[in-house]
């Protein structure tokens, strides 16, 4: 799996060959209307879109990378901690990429100098890939902390196949192009089986063995699920537009990112010291 992580820099090299610039934002936006539908600040002609949200997501990215490095620092030969570290490094990188293209510099990347704004960018393509790879790395971590034998082998194979398969889908979506293949919705579809598996594996193990590590892991998956649910509930509530109209720069993305910041702190404080490779002797 580590070999596939090395492919990420080539995304930017390939950007000149893709057809992402044929997919326009819907409903269509001009550079002028882009700045009318969301908050922004301007510094010396540099437009920063959704500044408060950008700060929060960049904070999430830096914190997540720090927690990932912490997992690697205390890994003590534990492959589960190693893969948790890799997963969080990728997650943090994804947060920085998303904050750059979806929020902070979205105007410069998608709109500036164009008659109509683009729907996506290679920054976002990279975000999609590293986000799914992050979940796949978590699958490898769970395979080592909560499984052995054939189950560990199957989980590991699934993570590797999923990483390669999703990379292929996204590349096809970028070069053909096919909008759904490079959408956040497909990312959720691809990631969902892994998250469900995490709940099932740690839930079954805790019911059978009553191990603290499984309880703490369940707490991690529960908070992640609640955070994602809160994001979608806030999204459909319509509160973002209403608050922006009043000058309050708070969106569904802030709900998601703040929830994930809490999740990262939980992972560092509660999960990292307790997670270890599965050992039949403790069962």
PDB file of N, CA and C in Angstrom, residues 113-214:
ATOM      1  N   UNK A 113      -9.791  34.625 -13.523  1.00  0.00           N
ATOM      2  CA  UNK A 113      -9.375  34.602 -14.922  1.00  0.00           C
ATOM      3  C   UNK A 113     -10.267  33.784 -15.826  1.00  0.00           C
ATOM      4  N   UNK A 114     -11.391  33.292 -15.314  1.00  0.00           N
ATOM      5  CA  UNK A 114     -12.307  32.468 -16.111  1.00  0.00           C
ATOM      6  C   UNK A 114     -13.642  33.193 -16.286  1.00  0.00           C
ATOM      7  N   UNK A 115     -14.350  32.814 -17.311  1.00  0.00           N
ATOM      8  CA  UNK A 115     -15.691  33.369 -17.489  1.00  0.00           C
ATOM      9  C   UNK A 115     -16.713  32.639 -16.623  1.00  0.00           C
ATOM     10  N   UNK A 116     -16.433  31.373 -16.320  1.00  0.00           N
ATOM     11  CA  UNK A 116     -17.306  30.581 -15.456  1.00  0.00           C
ATOM     12  C   UNK A 116     -16.442  29.731 -14.514  1.00  0.00           C
ATOM     13  N   UNK A 117     -16.892  29.568 -13.283  1.00  0.00           N
ATOM     14  CA  UNK A 117     -16.110  28.850 -12.269  1.00  0.00           C
ATOM     15  C   UNK A 117     -16.190  27.342 -12.471  1.00  0.00           C
ATOM     16  N   UNK A 118     -15.098  26.676 -12.148  1.00  0.00           N
ATOM     17  CA  UNK A 118     -15.030  25.224 -12.267  1.00  0.00           C
ATOM     18  C   UNK A 118     -15.686  24.548 -11.075  1.00  0.00           C
ATOM     19  N   UNK A 119     -16.105  23.311 -11.299  1.00  0.00           N
ATOM     20  CA  UNK A 119     -16.745  22.542 -10.229  1.00  0.00           C
ATOM     21  C   UNK A 119     -15.719  21.915  -9.289  1.00  0.00           C
ATOM     22  N   UNK A 120     -14.584  21.523  -9.817  1.00  0.00           N
ATOM     23  CA  UNK A 120     -13.581  20.845  -8.986  1.00  0.00           C
ATOM     24  C   UNK A 120     -12.182  21.212  -9.480  1.00  0.00           C
ATOM     25  N   UNK A 121     -11.174  20.618  -8.860  1.00  0.00           N
ATOM     26  CA  UNK A 121      -9.784  20.894  -9.215  1.00  0.00           C
ATOM     27  C   UNK A 121      -8.939  19.683  -8.866  1.00  0.00           C
ATOM     28  N   UNK A 122      -7.682  19.707  -9.299  1.00  0.00           N
ATOM     29  CA  UNK A 122      -6.786  18.603  -8.954  1.00  0.00           C
ATOM     30  C   UNK A 122      -6.443  18.576  -7.471  1.00  0.00           C
ATOM     31  N   UNK A 123      -6.559  19.698  -6.801  1.00  0.00           N
ATOM     32  CA  UNK A 123      -6.424  19.695  -5.341  1.00  0.00           C
ATOM     33  C   UNK A 123      -7.487  18.790  -4.722  1.00  0.00           C
ATOM     34  N   UNK A 124      -8.699  18.883  -5.240  1.00  0.00           N
ATOM     35  CA  UNK A 124      -9.797  18.085  -4.703  1.00  0.00           C
ATOM     36  C   UNK A 124      -9.698  16.619  -5.115  1.00  0.00           C
ATOM     37  N   UNK A 125      -9.173  16.374  -6.308  1.00  0.00           N
ATOM     38  CA  UNK A 125      -8.928  14.989  -6.717  1.00  0.00           C
ATOM     39  C   UNK A 125      -7.950  14.334  -5.746  1.00  0.00           C
ATOM     40  N   UNK A 126      -6.882  15.063  -5.431  1.00  0.00           N
ATOM     41  CA  UNK A 126      -5.900  14.543  -4.473  1.00  0.00           C
ATOM     42  C   UNK A 126      -6.542  14.328  -3.111  1.00  0.00           C
ATOM     43  N   UNK A 127      -7.415  15.244  -2.695  1.00  0.00           N
ATOM     44  CA  UNK A 127      -8.123  15.106  -1.416  1.00  0.00           C
ATOM     45  C   UNK A 127      -8.953  13.825  -1.374  1.00  0.00           C
ATOM     46  N   UNK A 128      -9.702  13.563  -2.449  1.00  0.00           N
ATOM     47  CA  UNK A 128     -10.528  12.361  -2.500  1.00  0.00           C
ATOM     48  C   UNK A 128      -9.687  11.103  -2.336  1.00  0.00           C
ATOM     49  N   UNK A 129      -8.569  11.049  -3.050  1.00  0.00           N
ATOM     50  CA  UNK A 129      -7.728   9.855  -3.034  1.00  0.00           C
ATOM     51  C   UNK A 129      -7.105   9.632  -1.662  1.00  0.00           C
ATOM     52  N   UNK A 130      -6.492  10.666  -1.085  1.00  0.00           N
ATOM     53  CA  UNK A 130      -5.821  10.460   0.201  1.00  0.00           C
ATOM     54  C   UNK A 130      -6.829  10.201   1.312  1.00  0.00           C
ATOM     55  N   UNK A 131      -8.056  10.715   1.172  1.00  0.00           N
ATOM     56  CA  UNK A 131      -9.082  10.457   2.190  1.00  0.00           C
ATOM     57  C   UNK A 131      -9.474   8.986   2.211  1.00  0.00           C
ATOM     58  N   UNK A 132      -9.695   8.406   1.025  1.00  0.00           N
ATOM     59  CA  UNK A 132     -10.029   6.983   0.981  1.00  0.00           C
ATOM     60  C   UNK A 132      -8.830   6.145   1.393  1.00  0.00           C
ATOM     61  N   UNK A 133      -7.639   6.529   0.970  1.00  0.00           N
ATOM     62  CA  UNK A 133      -6.443   5.801   1.397  1.00  0.00           C
ATOM     63  C   UNK A 133      -6.278   5.864   2.924  1.00  0.00           C
ATOM     64  N   UNK A 134      -6.690   6.972   3.520  1.00  0.00           N
ATOM     65  CA  UNK A 134      -6.640   7.080   4.979  1.00  0.00           C
ATOM     66  C   UNK A 134      -7.532   6.031   5.643  1.00  0.00           C
ATOM     67  N   UNK A 135      -8.753   5.884   5.113  1.00  0.00           N
ATOM     68  CA  UNK A 135      -9.658   4.862   5.640  1.00  0.00           C
ATOM     69  C   UNK A 135      -9.083   3.470   5.413  1.00  0.00           C
ATOM     70  N   UNK A 136      -8.454   3.252   4.260  1.00  0.00           N
ATOM     71  CA  UNK A 136      -7.843   1.952   3.986  1.00  0.00           C
ATOM     72  C   UNK A 136      -6.687   1.671   4.940  1.00  0.00           C
ATOM     73  N   UNK A 137      -5.919   2.701   5.282  1.00  0.00           N
ATOM     74  CA  UNK A 137      -4.848   2.526   6.262  1.00  0.00           C
ATOM     75  C   UNK A 137      -5.427   2.203   7.636  1.00  0.00           C
ATOM     76  N   UNK A 138      -6.574   2.805   7.980  1.00  0.00           N
ATOM     77  CA  UNK A 138      -7.252   2.452   9.228  1.00  0.00           C
ATOM     78  C   UNK A 138      -7.683   0.993   9.207  1.00  0.00           C
ATOM     79  N   UNK A 139      -8.110   0.521   8.040  1.00  0.00           N
ATOM     80  CA  UNK A 139      -8.481  -0.886   7.912  1.00  0.00           C
ATOM     81  C   UNK A 139      -7.280  -1.779   8.223  1.00  0.00           C
ATOM     82  N   UNK A 140      -6.105  -1.403   7.741  1.00  0.00           N
ATOM     83  CA  UNK A 140      -4.895  -2.174   8.050  1.00  0.00           C
ATOM     84  C   UNK A 140      -4.590  -2.108   9.532  1.00  0.00           C
ATOM     85  N   UNK A 141      -4.822  -0.949  10.148  1.00  0.00           N
ATOM     86  CA  UNK A 141      -4.602  -0.817  11.589  1.00  0.00           C
ATOM     87  C   UNK A 141      -5.536  -1.735  12.369  1.00  0.00           C
ATOM     88  N   UNK A 142      -6.817  -1.736  11.995  1.00  0.00           N
ATOM     89  CA  UNK A 142      -7.796  -2.601  12.659  1.00  0.00           C
ATOM     90  C   UNK A 142      -7.480  -4.066  12.394  1.00  0.00           C
ATOM     91  N   UNK A 143      -6.997  -4.384  11.205  1.00  0.00           N
ATOM     92  CA  UNK A 143      -6.629  -5.767  10.883  1.00  0.00           C
ATOM     93  C   UNK A 143      -5.560  -6.283  11.842  1.00  0.00           C
ATOM     94  N   UNK A 144      -4.635  -5.408  12.230  1.00  0.00           N
ATOM     95  CA  UNK A 144      -3.558  -5.836  13.132  1.00  0.00           C
ATOM     96  C   UNK A 144      -3.956  -5.759  14.605  1.00  0.00           C
ATOM     97  N   UNK A 145      -4.859  -4.840  14.953  1.00  0.00           N
ATOM     98  CA  UNK A 145      -5.225  -4.703  16.362  1.00  0.00           C
ATOM     99  C   UNK A 145      -6.392  -5.590  16.761  1.00  0.00           C
ATOM    100  N   UNK A 146      -7.219  -5.989  15.805  1.00  0.00           N
ATOM    101  CA  UNK A 146      -8.470  -6.666  16.148  1.00  0.00           C
ATOM    102  C   UNK A 146      -8.717  -7.945  15.370  1.00  0.00           C
ATOM    103  N   UNK A 147      -7.726  -8.454  14.665  1.00  0.00           N
ATOM    104  CA  UNK A 147      -7.917  -9.684  13.884  1.00  0.00           C
ATOM    105  C   UNK A 147      -6.595 -10.425  13.767  1.00  0.00           C
ATOM    106  N   UNK A 148      -6.706 -11.693  13.412  1.00  0.00           N
ATOM    107  CA  UNK A 148      -5.509 -12.478  13.113  1.00  0.00           C
ATOM    108  C   UNK A 148      -5.881 -13.525  12.069  1.00  0.00           C
ATOM    109  N   UNK A 149      -4.910 -14.300  11.647  1.00  0.00           N
ATOM    110  CA  UNK A 149      -5.170 -15.386  10.712  1.00  0.00           C
ATOM    111  C   UNK A 149      -5.809 -14.925   9.414  1.00  0.00           C
ATOM    112  N   UNK A 150      -6.804 -15.693   8.965  1.00  0.00           N
ATOM    113  CA  UNK A 150      -7.454 -15.408   7.686  1.00  0.00           C
ATOM    114  C   UNK A 150      -8.189 -14.077   7.693  1.00  0.00           C
ATOM    115  N   UNK A 151      -8.809 -13.723   8.822  1.00  0.00           N
ATOM    116  CA  UNK A 151      -9.545 -12.465   8.875  1.00  0.00           C
ATOM    117  C   UNK A 151      -8.598 -11.288   8.673  1.00  0.00           C
ATOM    118  N   UNK A 152      -7.435 -11.330   9.310  1.00  0.00           N
ATOM    119  CA  UNK A 152      -6.454 -10.253   9.111  1.00  0.00           C
ATOM    120  C   UNK A 152      -6.017 -10.193   7.656  1.00  0.00           C
ATOM    121  N   UNK A 153      -5.814 -11.342   7.061  1.00  0.00           N
ATOM    122  CA  UNK A 153      -5.398 -11.384   5.659  1.00  0.00           C
ATOM    123  C   UNK A 153      -6.473 -10.808   4.750  1.00  0.00           C
ATOM    124  N   UNK A 154      -7.738 -11.163   4.997  1.00  0.00           N
ATOM    125  CA  UNK A 154      -8.835 -10.670   4.167  1.00  0.00           C
ATOM    126  C   UNK A 154      -9.002  -9.159   4.316  1.00  0.00           C
ATOM    127  N   UNK A 155      -8.930  -8.678   5.550  1.00  0.00           N
ATOM    128  CA  UNK A 155      -9.055  -7.236   5.777  1.00  0.00           C
ATOM    129  C   UNK A 155      -7.920  -6.469   5.103  1.00  0.00           C
ATOM    130  N   UNK A 156      -6.719  -7.018   5.184  1.00  0.00           N
ATOM    131  CA  UNK A 156      -5.568  -6.365   4.548  1.00  0.00           C
ATOM    132  C   UNK A 156      -5.710  -6.356   3.032  1.00  0.00           C
ATOM    133  N   UNK A 157      -6.156  -7.479   2.482  1.00  0.00           N
ATOM    134  CA  UNK A 157      -6.362  -7.548   1.030  1.00  0.00           C
ATOM    135  C   UNK A 157      -7.444  -6.574   0.592  1.00  0.00           C
ATOM    136  N   UNK A 158      -8.507  -6.476   1.389  1.00  0.00           N
ATOM    137  CA  UNK A 158      -9.582  -5.534   1.051  1.00  0.00           C
ATOM    138  C   UNK A 158      -9.050  -4.100   1.007  1.00  0.00           C
ATOM    139  N   UNK A 159      -8.241  -3.725   2.013  1.00  0.00           N
ATOM    140  CA  UNK A 159      -7.690  -2.370   2.061  1.00  0.00           C
ATOM    141  C   UNK A 159      -6.852  -2.071   0.830  1.00  0.00           C
ATOM    142  N   UNK A 160      -6.001  -3.011   0.441  1.00  0.00           N
ATOM    143  CA  UNK A 160      -5.133  -2.808  -0.719  1.00  0.00           C
ATOM    144  C   UNK A 160      -5.942  -2.726  -2.010  1.00  0.00           C
ATOM    145  N   UNK A 161      -6.892  -3.648  -2.188  1.00  0.00           N
ATOM    146  CA  UNK A 161      -7.706  -3.661  -3.404  1.00  0.00           C
ATOM    147  C   UNK A 161      -8.557  -2.405  -3.484  1.00  0.00           C
ATOM    148  N   UNK A 162      -9.122  -2.005  -2.353  1.00  0.00           N
ATOM    149  CA  UNK A 162      -9.963  -0.815  -2.324  1.00  0.00           C
ATOM    150  C   UNK A 162      -9.170   0.431  -2.697  1.00  0.00           C
ATOM    151  N   UNK A 163      -7.928   0.523  -2.196  1.00  0.00           N
ATOM    152  CA  UNK A 163      -7.083   1.679  -2.498  1.00  0.00           C
ATOM    153  C   UNK A 163      -6.788   1.773  -3.992  1.00  0.00           C
ATOM    154  N   UNK A 164      -6.439   0.641  -4.591  1.00  0.00           N
ATOM    155  CA  UNK A 164      -6.121   0.623  -6.026  1.00  0.00           C
ATOM    156  C   UNK A 164      -7.377   0.867  -6.861  1.00  0.00           C
ATOM    157  N   UNK A 165      -8.476   0.198  -6.481  1.00  0.00           N
ATOM    158  CA  UNK A 165      -9.725   0.322  -7.229  1.00  0.00           C
ATOM    159  C   UNK A 165     -10.226   1.760  -7.224  1.00  0.00           C
ATOM    160  N   UNK A 166     -10.212   2.412  -6.053  1.00  0.00           N
ATOM    161  CA  UNK A 166     -10.712   3.779  -5.963  1.00  0.00           C
ATOM    162  C   UNK A 166      -9.815   4.737  -6.734  1.00  0.00           C
ATOM    163  N   UNK A 167      -8.503   4.528  -6.653  1.00  0.00           N
ATOM    164  CA  UNK A 167      -7.580   5.355  -7.423  1.00  0.00           C
ATOM    165  C   UNK A 167      -7.921   5.274  -8.913  1.00  0.00           C
ATOM    166  N   UNK A 168      -8.192   4.058  -9.398  1.00  0.00           N
ATOM    167  CA  UNK A 168      -8.546   3.888 -10.797  1.00  0.00           C
ATOM    168  C   UNK A 168      -9.843   4.591 -11.153  1.00  0.00           C
ATOM    169  N   UNK A 169     -10.851   4.487 -10.269  1.00  0.00           N
ATOM    170  CA  UNK A 169     -12.126   5.160 -10.518  1.00  0.00           C
ATOM    171  C   UNK A 169     -11.950   6.667 -10.620  1.00  0.00           C
ATOM    172  N   UNK A 170     -11.188   7.224  -9.669  1.00  0.00           N
ATOM    173  CA  UNK A 170     -11.011   8.679  -9.652  1.00  0.00           C
ATOM    174  C   UNK A 170     -10.235   9.152 -10.882  1.00  0.00           C
ATOM    175  N   UNK A 171      -9.201   8.407 -11.265  1.00  0.00           N
ATOM    176  CA  UNK A 171      -8.445   8.791 -12.451  1.00  0.00           C
ATOM    177  C   UNK A 171      -9.323   8.733 -13.701  1.00  0.00           C
ATOM    178  N   UNK A 172     -10.172   7.706 -13.786  1.00  0.00           N
ATOM    179  CA  UNK A 172     -11.100   7.614 -14.915  1.00  0.00           C
ATOM    180  C   UNK A 172     -12.058   8.799 -14.904  1.00  0.00           C
ATOM    181  N   UNK A 173     -12.562   9.118 -13.714  1.00  0.00           N
ATOM    182  CA  UNK A 173     -13.479  10.237 -13.596  1.00  0.00           C
ATOM    183  C   UNK A 173     -12.849  11.562 -13.979  1.00  0.00           C
ATOM    184  N   UNK A 174     -11.548  11.718 -13.687  1.00  0.00           N
ATOM    185  CA  UNK A 174     -10.864  12.973 -13.985  1.00  0.00           C
ATOM    186  C   UNK A 174     -10.528  13.108 -15.462  1.00  0.00           C
ATOM    187  N   UNK A 175     -10.204  11.996 -16.117  1.00  0.00           N
ATOM    188  CA  UNK A 175      -9.722  12.074 -17.487  1.00  0.00           C
ATOM    189  C   UNK A 175     -10.819  11.906 -18.539  1.00  0.00           C
ATOM    190  N   UNK A 176     -11.957  11.254 -18.181  1.00  0.00           N
ATOM    191  CA  UNK A 176     -12.984  11.050 -19.224  1.00  0.00           C
ATOM    192  C   UNK A 176     -13.738  12.334 -19.599  1.00  0.00           C
ATOM    193  N   UNK A 177     -14.281  13.156 -18.706  1.00  0.00           N
ATOM    194  CA  UNK A 177     -14.459  13.031 -17.265  1.00  0.00           C
ATOM    195  C   UNK A 177     -15.868  12.514 -16.927  1.00  0.00           C
ATOM    196  N   UNK A 178     -16.009  11.976 -15.685  1.00  0.00           N
ATOM    197  CA  UNK A 178     -17.306  11.530 -15.172  1.00  0.00           C
ATOM    198  C   UNK A 178     -17.477  12.147 -13.787  1.00  0.00           C
ATOM    199  N   UNK A 179     -18.440  13.011 -13.658  1.00  0.00           N
ATOM    200  CA  UNK A 179     -18.599  13.801 -12.434  1.00  0.00           C
ATOM    201  C   UNK A 179     -18.796  12.932 -11.199  1.00  0.00           C
ATOM    202  N   UNK A 180     -19.628  11.894 -11.296  1.00  0.00           N
ATOM    203  CA  UNK A 180     -19.917  11.077 -10.118  1.00  0.00           C
ATOM    204  C   UNK A 180     -18.666  10.371  -9.586  1.00  0.00           C
ATOM    205  N   UNK A 181     -17.775   9.976 -10.479  1.00  0.00           N
ATOM    206  CA  UNK A 181     -16.570   9.254 -10.059  1.00  0.00           C
ATOM    207  C   UNK A 181     -15.606  10.130  -9.272  1.00  0.00           C
ATOM    208  N   UNK A 182     -15.768  11.451  -9.366  1.00  0.00           N
ATOM    209  CA  UNK A 182     -14.901  12.352  -8.612  1.00  0.00           C
ATOM    210  C   UNK A 182     -15.727  13.181  -7.631  1.00  0.00           C
ATOM    211  N   UNK A 183     -16.804  12.577  -7.136  1.00  0.00           N
ATOM    212  CA  UNK A 183     -17.706  13.267  -6.213  1.00  0.00           C
ATOM    213  C   UNK A 183     -17.473  12.828  -4.773  1.00  0.00           C
ATOM    214  N   UNK A 184     -17.876  13.694  -3.852  1.00  0.00           N
ATOM    215  CA  UNK A 184     -17.823  13.365  -2.424  1.00  0.00           C
ATOM    216  C   UNK A 184     -18.788  12.231  -2.107  1.00  0.00           C
ATOM    217  N   UNK A 185     -19.883  12.170  -2.868  1.00  0.00           N
ATOM    218  CA  UNK A 185     -20.869  11.103  -2.642  1.00  0.00           C
ATOM    219  C   UNK A 185     -20.248   9.730  -2.883  1.00  0.00           C
ATOM    220  N   UNK A 186     -19.469   9.586  -3.956  1.00  0.00           N
ATOM    221  CA  UNK A 186     -18.829   8.297  -4.210  1.00  0.00           C
ATOM    222  C   UNK A 186     -17.797   7.991  -3.128  1.00  0.00           C
ATOM    223  N   UNK A 187     -17.096   9.007  -2.659  1.00  0.00           N
ATOM    224  CA  UNK A 187     -16.151   8.793  -1.561  1.00  0.00           C
ATOM    225  C   UNK A 187     -16.864   8.155  -0.366  1.00  0.00           C
ATOM    226  N   UNK A 188     -18.037   8.679  -0.025  1.00  0.00           N
ATOM    227  CA  UNK A 188     -18.792   8.131   1.108  1.00  0.00           C
ATOM    228  C   UNK A 188     -19.214   6.691   0.848  1.00  0.00           C
ATOM    229  N   UNK A 189     -19.628   6.407  -0.394  1.00  0.00           N
ATOM    230  CA  UNK A 189     -20.037   5.046  -0.748  1.00  0.00           C
ATOM    231  C   UNK A 189     -18.868   4.073  -0.594  1.00  0.00           C
ATOM    232  N   UNK A 190     -17.685   4.486  -1.030  1.00  0.00           N
ATOM    233  CA  UNK A 190     -16.511   3.627  -0.968  1.00  0.00           C
ATOM    234  C   UNK A 190     -16.024   3.453   0.470  1.00  0.00           C
ATOM    235  N   UNK A 191     -16.120   4.510   1.274  1.00  0.00           N
ATOM    236  CA  UNK A 191     -15.612   4.456   2.646  1.00  0.00           C
ATOM    237  C   UNK A 191     -16.576   3.767   3.612  1.00  0.00           C
ATOM    238  N   UNK A 192     -17.869   3.803   3.307  1.00  0.00           N
ATOM    239  CA  UNK A 192     -18.882   3.296   4.240  1.00  0.00           C
ATOM    240  C   UNK A 192     -18.678   1.841   4.662  1.00  0.00           C
ATOM    241  N   UNK A 193     -18.387   0.892   3.744  1.00  0.00           N
ATOM    242  CA  UNK A 193     -18.201  -0.496   4.183  1.00  0.00           C
ATOM    243  C   UNK A 193     -17.096  -0.656   5.224  1.00  0.00           C
ATOM    244  N   UNK A 194     -16.026   0.120   5.093  1.00  0.00           N
ATOM    245  CA  UNK A 194     -14.925   0.015   6.055  1.00  0.00           C
ATOM    246  C   UNK A 194     -15.369   0.497   7.430  1.00  0.00           C
ATOM    247  N   UNK A 195     -16.054   1.639   7.481  1.00  0.00           N
ATOM    248  CA  UNK A 195     -16.500   2.185   8.766  1.00  0.00           C
ATOM    249  C   UNK A 195     -17.490   1.236   9.432  1.00  0.00           C
ATOM    250  N   UNK A 196     -18.388   0.659   8.643  1.00  0.00           N
ATOM    251  CA  UNK A 196     -19.327  -0.328   9.190  1.00  0.00           C
ATOM    252  C   UNK A 196     -18.566  -1.540   9.725  1.00  0.00           C
ATOM    253  N   UNK A 197     -17.546  -1.974   9.000  1.00  0.00           N
ATOM    254  CA  UNK A 197     -16.737  -3.107   9.448  1.00  0.00           C
ATOM    255  C   UNK A 197     -16.030  -2.786  10.763  1.00  0.00           C
ATOM    256  N   UNK A 198     -15.559  -1.547  10.924  1.00  0.00           N
ATOM    257  CA  UNK A 198     -14.894  -1.166  12.169  1.00  0.00           C
ATOM    258  C   UNK A 198     -15.849  -1.311  13.349  1.00  0.00           C
ATOM    259  N   UNK A 199     -17.063  -0.800  13.189  1.00  0.00           N
ATOM    260  CA  UNK A 199     -18.077  -0.944  14.233  1.00  0.00           C
ATOM    261  C   UNK A 199     -18.322  -2.415  14.547  1.00  0.00           C
ATOM    262  N   UNK A 200     -18.515  -3.216  13.496  1.00  0.00           N
ATOM    263  CA  UNK A 200     -18.864  -4.620  13.682  1.00  0.00           C
ATOM    264  C   UNK A 200     -17.747  -5.396  14.371  1.00  0.00           C
ATOM    265  N   UNK A 201     -16.514  -5.182  13.935  1.00  0.00           N
ATOM    266  CA  UNK A 201     -15.388  -5.940  14.486  1.00  0.00           C
ATOM    267  C   UNK A 201     -15.154  -5.591  15.949  1.00  0.00           C
ATOM    268  N   UNK A 202     -15.059  -4.303  16.254  1.00  0.00           N
ATOM    269  CA  UNK A 202     -14.787  -3.915  17.647  1.00  0.00           C
ATOM    270  C   UNK A 202     -15.996  -4.157  18.544  1.00  0.00           C
ATOM    271  N   UNK A 203     -17.210  -4.039  17.973  1.00  0.00           N
ATOM    272  CA  UNK A 203     -18.405  -4.330  18.756  1.00  0.00           C
ATOM    273  C   UNK A 203     -18.473  -5.801  19.130  1.00  0.00           C
ATOM    274  N   UNK A 204     -18.198  -6.672  18.153  1.00  0.00           N
ATOM    275  CA  UNK A 204     -18.214  -8.116  18.419  1.00  0.00           C
ATOM    276  C   UNK A 204     -17.140  -8.489  19.425  1.00  0.00           C
ATOM    277  N   UNK A 205     -15.942  -7.939  19.256  1.00  0.00           N
ATOM    278  CA  UNK A 205     -14.847  -8.269  20.167  1.00  0.00           C
ATOM    279  C   UNK A 205     -15.134  -7.794  21.596  1.00  0.00           C
ATOM    280  N   UNK A 206     -15.728  -6.607  21.728  1.00  0.00           N
ATOM    281  CA  UNK A 206     -16.004  -6.135  23.086  1.00  0.00           C
ATOM    282  C   UNK A 206     -17.095  -6.972  23.743  1.00  0.00           C
ATOM    283  N   UNK A 207     -18.113  -7.356  22.960  1.00  0.00           N
ATOM    284  CA  UNK A 207     -19.178  -8.202  23.514  1.00  0.00           C
ATOM    285  C   UNK A 207     -18.629  -9.543  23.977  1.00  0.00           C
ATOM    286  N   UNK A 208     -17.596 -10.053  23.285  1.00  0.00           N
ATOM    287  CA  UNK A 208     -17.068 -11.368  23.610  1.00  0.00           C
ATOM    288  C   UNK A 208     -15.964 -11.316  24.658  1.00  0.00           C
ATOM    289  N   UNK A 209     -15.039 -10.321  24.545  1.00  0.00           N
ATOM    290  CA  UNK A 209     -13.854 -10.320  25.405  1.00  0.00           C
ATOM    291  C   UNK A 209     -13.840  -9.218  26.457  1.00  0.00           C
ATOM    292  N   UNK A 210     -14.692  -8.197  26.297  1.00  0.00           N
ATOM    293  CA  UNK A 210     -14.752  -7.078  27.242  1.00  0.00           C
ATOM    294  C   UNK A 210     -13.390  -6.400  27.421  1.00  0.00           C
ATOM    295  N   UNK A 211     -12.663  -6.219  26.337  1.00  0.00           N
ATOM    296  CA  UNK A 211     -11.361  -5.565  26.388  1.00  0.00           C
ATOM    297  C   UNK A 211     -11.521  -4.053  26.277  1.00  0.00           C
ATOM    298  N   UNK A 212     -10.757  -3.325  27.100  1.00  0.00           N
ATOM    299  CA  UNK A 212     -10.848  -1.871  27.122  1.00  0.00           C
ATOM    300  C   UNK A 212     -10.491  -1.258  25.770  1.00  0.00           C
ATOM    301  N   UNK A 213      -9.523  -1.859  25.076  1.00  0.00           N
ATOM    302  CA  UNK A 213      -9.100  -1.326  23.781  1.00  0.00           C
ATOM    303  C   UNK A 213     -10.249  -1.338  22.777  1.00  0.00           C
ATOM    304  N   UNK A 214     -11.072  -2.390  22.817  1.00  0.00           N
ATOM    305  CA  UNK A 214     -12.213  -2.452  21.908  1.00  0.00           C
ATOM    306  C   UNK A 214     -13.282  -1.436  22.284  1.00  0.00           C
TER     307      UNK A 214
END
